[in-house]
Steps between C-alpha positions, in 0.01 A plus 500: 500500500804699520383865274217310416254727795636796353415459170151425565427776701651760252246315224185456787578876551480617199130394382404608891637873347384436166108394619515837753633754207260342273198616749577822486677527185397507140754283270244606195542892559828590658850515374676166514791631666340642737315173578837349491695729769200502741528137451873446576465768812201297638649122445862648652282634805300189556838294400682641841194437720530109362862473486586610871380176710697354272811676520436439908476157499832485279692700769403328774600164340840661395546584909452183590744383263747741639426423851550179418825529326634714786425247780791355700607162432418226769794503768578213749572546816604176727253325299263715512348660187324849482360685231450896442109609518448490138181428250433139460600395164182422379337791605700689238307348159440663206151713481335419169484867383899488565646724220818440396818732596562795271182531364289675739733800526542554086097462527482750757720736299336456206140549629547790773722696180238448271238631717682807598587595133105513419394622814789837461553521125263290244142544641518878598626551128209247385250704715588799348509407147186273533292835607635724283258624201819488224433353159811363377737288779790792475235734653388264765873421605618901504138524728585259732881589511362904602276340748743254672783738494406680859389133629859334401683819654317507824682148577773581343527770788383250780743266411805763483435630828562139613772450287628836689424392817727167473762728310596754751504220791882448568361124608413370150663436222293525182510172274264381261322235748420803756360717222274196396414482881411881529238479175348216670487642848322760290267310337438297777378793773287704222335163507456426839394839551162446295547105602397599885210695370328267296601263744318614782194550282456217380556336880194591573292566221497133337363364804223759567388476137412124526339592874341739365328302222373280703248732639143521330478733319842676509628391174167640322515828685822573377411371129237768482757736631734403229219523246470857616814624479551262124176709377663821542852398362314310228306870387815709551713210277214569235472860539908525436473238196251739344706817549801345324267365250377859385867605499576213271257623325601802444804400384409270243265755365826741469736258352452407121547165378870681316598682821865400612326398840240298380676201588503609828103541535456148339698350787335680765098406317648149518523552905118614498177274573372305170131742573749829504686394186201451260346839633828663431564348188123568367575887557860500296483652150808353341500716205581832629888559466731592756606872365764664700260810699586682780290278693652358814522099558614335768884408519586154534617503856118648586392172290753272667311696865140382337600155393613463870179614619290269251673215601502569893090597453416155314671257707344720818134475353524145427654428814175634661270330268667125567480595862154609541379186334738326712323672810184457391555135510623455812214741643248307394653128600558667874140608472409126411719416786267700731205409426543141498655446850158467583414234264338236630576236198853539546536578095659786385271701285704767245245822403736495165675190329872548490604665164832295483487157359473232787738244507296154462748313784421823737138476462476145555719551833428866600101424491230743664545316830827446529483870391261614770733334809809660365388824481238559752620241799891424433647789348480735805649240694763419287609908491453498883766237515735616261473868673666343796737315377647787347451682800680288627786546229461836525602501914765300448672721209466806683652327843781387288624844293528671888674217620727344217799719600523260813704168467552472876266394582300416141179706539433499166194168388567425149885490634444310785267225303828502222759396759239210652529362152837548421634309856276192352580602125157453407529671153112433398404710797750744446408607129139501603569725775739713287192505202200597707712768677638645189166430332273676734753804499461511174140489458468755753742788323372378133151478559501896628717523157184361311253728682679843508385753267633804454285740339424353137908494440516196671244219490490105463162391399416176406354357230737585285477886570830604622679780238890412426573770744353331799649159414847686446511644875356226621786277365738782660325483818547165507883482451528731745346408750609097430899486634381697838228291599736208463761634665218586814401147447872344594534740780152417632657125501870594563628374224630856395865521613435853598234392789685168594884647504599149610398305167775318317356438191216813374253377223592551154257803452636685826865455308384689207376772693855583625598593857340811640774622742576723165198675656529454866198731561234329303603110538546606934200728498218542199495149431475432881289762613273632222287173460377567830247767356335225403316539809375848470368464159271139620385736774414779203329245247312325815330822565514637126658767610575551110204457393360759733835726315321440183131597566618817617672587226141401273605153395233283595568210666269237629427539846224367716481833725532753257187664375649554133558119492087433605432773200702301227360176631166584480573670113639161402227361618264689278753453233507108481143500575455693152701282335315189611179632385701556164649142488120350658336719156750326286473200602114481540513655102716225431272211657184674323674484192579107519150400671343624184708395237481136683115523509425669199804395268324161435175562443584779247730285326210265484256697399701635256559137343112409499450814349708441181376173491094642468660763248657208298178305476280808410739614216559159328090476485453866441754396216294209344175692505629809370755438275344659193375857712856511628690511223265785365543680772881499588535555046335846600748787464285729697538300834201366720165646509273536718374134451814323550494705788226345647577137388838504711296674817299177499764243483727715716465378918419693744742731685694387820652764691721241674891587430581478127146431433467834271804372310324257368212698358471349145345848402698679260556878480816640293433858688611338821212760672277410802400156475162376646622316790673807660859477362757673296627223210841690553487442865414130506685212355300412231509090358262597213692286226621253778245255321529570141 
C-alpha cells in the first residue's frame, strides 16, 4: 500500500471539488480557464485537509523507528540481563497509509507553491481581466495589469518592511532559506488573521443553524424573510437591467452598421437578453451610412465601461430569477411541511408535484410515508442530535486554541487523545482523530466562506449562479486561508515543532514551512497568543452581536426581536401567498384543459367518423339518383342557383355546435360571410372537401 493512500485521495478529492464547483459553477457559460484555476485552487485546498493525517501517521511511524534504532543494546550484568525502556518491536508496524520517504516533502512543496502562486499572482490577474469590459485580450490584460498594479505593490511593501526588519538585526544573517521563511511567515499571519475570524463564526453558527431548524416553524419564518428581502433585490436587478438596456439602446441607434465601432456594439448586443436583442435589432435601419458629423459618439473606453455594466446587470438579473424560483420552491414544500404534521394518515400530501424529474429508485424508496416520518417525526430529532454533537466539537476547539501553548502539563484534547494513540501506535485511531479534527475546522472556516456576501461583489450562489469573479476569490480565499489552519491543526495536536520544542522528528509539512525563530515575535507570540480571540468572537456570534452591527447600519438581517424582521416576514408572506394562487390558477387551467380533452376528445373524434360515414352513404345515392341533374348543373358557367341551393339545404345535416361541428358544414359559400350556424368560414377550420 506503500503511495498507494495517497494517490487515491488526490483522485477521491478531486471529483469531491469537481461535484462542489459544478453546483455553483456553470462549465456551459464561463471561461474554461477560469473553471480550470478555481478548480486547481479548490482540489489543492481540499488536497491538504486529506493529506495531513496522513503525513501524521508517517511521522509517528518514522519515530518509532528512530527510537528504536537509538535503544541501547542488552547488557549483562553477573548474569543478569536488562533492557532500556524502549517500544516493543512489534508495536512499531507499518500503518497502511505509510508513504514512502521523500515523497511527502516534494508533495508538500509542490502543492503549498502552487497554491500560493494563484492565490498572490494568477487569480487576482484572472479576476481582473475576467471583469473587465475589453474586446480584444490585449485590452483585457493592460485592464487587469492597471487594476492589480496598487494590489501587487501593497505586498510588495508588506513584505519589504519584513525583509527590513530581518535586515537591520545584527542577529541574522540573510540567506535564501530565511527569505523563503519571511514570505511565508507573511502569508501565513495575513491568513490566520481572517482564519480566527471565520473561525470563531463558524464555532458557533453551524451548530445553532441545525438547532435552530429544528424548531416549528423557524425555518419557514425565515424563508418568507428571505423571500422579502429576494423581492426587492429581484426589482432593483430588473430595474438596473432596463437602464443599461436603454443605454444600449442608444448606442446601437448611434452607431451605423460602417462605423469603426460597430464591432464593438455587436459584442456588447451579444451580452443582452434574446427579448432585448430582437427589440433592438427590429428598430436598426441598416441603410443609413455612417458620415463623419460633428456628432459626438461614445469612445471605446465609455463602451468597454457599458459592456462591463451589461454583463455585470445580466448575470445579476438572472441570478435573481433562478433564485426566486428556487425560493419559491422551498416555500411552498416548508408550507407542505406545516400543514401536514398534523396528518393523521401519516402520508405526505405535496399542494404542487415536484417540477424536477423523479428518480424511479427514489420514489419507490422515498414513498409518501416513509416521506411523512422523515420529515415531520425524525428530522427534528436528527438536527437536535447533530446540534450537540457539534456543540460538543465546538467546546472542545475553543478549550484547545487557549490552551495548546501548554505541553506541561498537555491541556490541549485533540493533543492529549494524539499521544493516547501514539504510546499504543494505534494508527487507525490516529488518522481518524487527525481527519475529523482537521475536517470539522475546516467546515467551520469554509462554510462561513460559502455564506459571506459582500455586497453584490462577492457572492456564491448555487445552482450554477456564481460569476467568475466570485469563484476567483473564493479559490484565493481558500489558499489562503488552507496552510494556517493546518499549521493551527498540528499545534492543536503538538505535532508542530514550534508548540512541542522537544520533538525530534517535525512532520514533513511543518519542514516546509521553515523555522520561525527568523521571526521570533510572531512564532513566540501571534501564533501563540492571537488564536485566543477565538473566544471573544463565539461570545459576539452567540449573541449576534454582528448582526445587531448590521441592522443598524439598514442591512436587514433576520432577527426574531426586531420589528423590521416581523415587517419583512409578514411581506413574504403575502408574497408567496400570491404566488401560490398564481401556480394553484395554472395548475387548475392546466387540469381543466386535460379533463376536457379526455372527455370530449373521444366522442368528437367519434362523432366526427359517423358523420363522414352518413355523408358517404347520402352522396353515393344522391349520386345514382341524380346523375343526369348533376352534371347539368355543375356544366353551368354561371354557378348554382337558387335551386341547387335548396337541393344541398335538404341533404345537408343539421348543425352541431359541438367543437369542430361548424367545420363540417357541407354548405358552401365562396364569400366566406356570416354563415347560418353563427360562424365566420375564416375563423373555423373548415373540412368542406374532406369527403370529395
Amino acid at each position: 500500500m506503500s503511495g498507494a493512500a495517497l494517490g487515491i485521495e488526490i483522485v477521491v478529492v478531486f471529483f469531491l471539488a469537481l461535484i462542489i464547483l459544478h453546483r455553483y459553477g456553470d462549465f456551459k457559460k464561463q471561461h474554461k480557464l477560469v473553471i480550470v484555476a478555481t478548480l486547481l485552487a479548490w482540489h489543492l485546498c481540499f488536497l491538504i485537509v486529506f493529506i495531513l493525517p496522513l503525513d501524521v501517521t508517517t511521522t509517528i511511524y518514522n519515530r518509532c523507528k528512530v527510537n528504536l534504532k537509538s535503544s541501547p543494546p542488552e547488557s549483562t550484568t553477573n548474569n543478569v540481563s536488562y533492557t532500556t525502556p524502549a517500544p516493543r518491536k512489534h508495536e512499531c508496524f507499518k500503518p497502511w497509509s505509510y508513504i514512502p520517504d521523500g515523497i511527502m516533502p516534494i508533495f508538500w512543496r509542490v502543492v503549498y507553491w502552487t497554491s500560493q502562486f494563484l492565490t498572490w499572482i494568477l487569480l487576482p490577474f484572472m479576476q481582473s481581466y475576467a471583469r473587465s469590459g475589453g474586446f480584444s485580450i490585449t485590452g483585457k490584460i493592460k485592464t487587469a495589469l492597471i487594476e492589480n498594479a496598487i494590489y501587487y505593490g501593497t505586498y510588495l511593501l508588506i513584505f519589504g518592511a519584513f525583509l527590513i526588519y530581518v535586515a537591520i538585526n545584527p542577529k541574522f544573517n540573510l540567506q535564501w532559506s530565511q527569505l523563503q521563511t519571511i514570505g511565508i511567515a507573511a502569508a501565513n499571519t495575513w491568513g490566520l488573521f481572517l482564519l480566527v475570524l471565520l473561525l470563531g463564526y463558524g464555532l458557533v453558527e453551524i451548530p445553532r443553524s441545525h438547532w435552530n431548524g429544528a424548531k416549528k416553524g423557524y425555518l419557514l419564518m425565515k424563508t418568507y424573510f428571505k423571500a422579502a428581502k429576494l423581492m426587492t433585490e429581484k426589482a432593483d436587478a430588473e430595474e438596473n437591467l432596463e437602464d443599461i438596456m436603454e443605454e444600449v439602446r442608444k448606442v446601437n441607434e448611434s452607431f451605423k452598421y460602417n462605423h469603426p465601432l460597430r464591432k464593438c456594439v455587436d459584442t456588447i448586443l451579444k451580452k443582452c437578453p434574446i427579448e432585448y436583442q430582437e427589440r433592438m435589432g427590429r428598430n436598426m435601419d441598416d441603410y443609413e451610412d455612417f458620415e463623419e458629423r460633428p456628432n459626438t459618439y461614445p469612445t471605446e473606453k465609455n463602451l468597454a465601461k457599458l459592456h462591463k455594466q451589461v454583463i455585470y446587470s445580466v448575470q445579476r438579473h438572472r441570478r435573481t430569477q433562478v433564485q426566486w424560483r428556487i425560493l419559491l420552491e422551498q416555500a411552498f414544500y416548508l408550507e407542505d411541511v406545516a400543514k401536514n404534521e398534523t396528518s393523521a394518515t401519516h402520508q405526505f400530501v405535496h399542494t404542487f408535484p415536484s417540477q424536477e424529474p423523479e428518480n424511479k429508485i427514489a420514489r419507490y424508496l422515498y414513498t409518501p410515508t416513509v416521506e411523512w416520518y422523515w420529515e415531520c417525526l425524525l428530522r427534528p430529532w436528527f438536527h437536535r442530535i447533530l446540534a450537540i454533537i457539534l456543540a460538543t466539537f465546538s467546546i472542545i476547539v475553543v478549550w484547545s486554541e487557549c490552551t495548546f501553548f501548554s505541553t506541561r502539563p498537555v491541556l490541549s484534547l485533540f493533543a492529549v487523545f494524539i499521544k493516547l494513540a501514539e504510546k499504543n501506535y494505534n494508527y487507525f485511531y490516529i488518522e481518524m482523530a487527525c481527519f475529523l479534527t482537521i475536517f470539522f475546522l475546516s467546515i467551520c472556516v469554509y462554510s462561513t466562506v460559502f455564506r459571506i456576501r459582500v455586497f453584490n461583489y462577492y457572492y456564491l450562489a448555487s445552482h450554477h449562479q456564481t460569476d467568475a469573479y466570485s469563484l476567483l476569490f473564493s479559490g484565493m480565499l481558500f489558499c489562503r486561508l488552507t496552510p494556517p489552519l493546518c499549521l493551527n491543526f498540528l499545534g492543536l495536536t503538538h505535532m508542530d515543532s514550534t508548540i512541542a520544542k522537544s520533538l525530534e522528528q517535525p512532520t514533513a509539512y511543518t519542514s516546509i514551512m521553515g523555522s520561525m525563530k527568523v521571526l521570533s515575535f510572531i512564532a513566540d507570540g501571534f501564533y501563540i497568543y492571537y488564536p485566543m480571540l477565538v473566544v471573544i468572537l463565539c461570545v459576539a456570534t452567540y449573541f449576534s452581536l454582528g448582526t445587531r452591527c448590521l441592522n443598524l447600519l439598514g442591512f436587514q438581517q433576520f432577527m426574531g426581536d426586531n420589528e423590521m424582521t416581523s415587517d419583512l416576514i409578514d411581506e413574504g408572506k403575502e408574497l408567496i401567498r400570491r404566488e401560490k394562487r398564481k401556480r394553484q390558477r395554472q395548475e387548475d387551467g392546466e387540469n381543466r384543459r386535460r379533463e376536457w380533452k379526455e372527455r370530449y376528445g373521444n366522442n368528437r373524434e367519434d362523432s366526427s367518423r359517423n358523420r363522414n360515414v352518413q355523408t358517404d352513404q347520402k352522396e353515393s345515392s344522391f349520386t345514382e339518383t341524380n346523375t343526369t341533374r348533376l352534371a347539368s348543373k355543375y356544366t353551368r358557367s354561371n354557378g348554382r342557383n337558387e335551386r341547387d341551393r335548396v337541393e344541398l339545404l335538404q341533404d345537408a345535416e343539421p348543425l352541431d355546435f359541438n367543437a369542430d361541428s361548424v367545420g363540417e358544414d357541407p354548405l358552401d359559400s365562396d364569400s366566406g360571410r356570416y354563415q347560418p350556424g353563427g360562424r365566420y368560414l375564416s375563423m373555423s377550420r373548415s373540412r368542406i372537401f374532406d369527403d370529395v
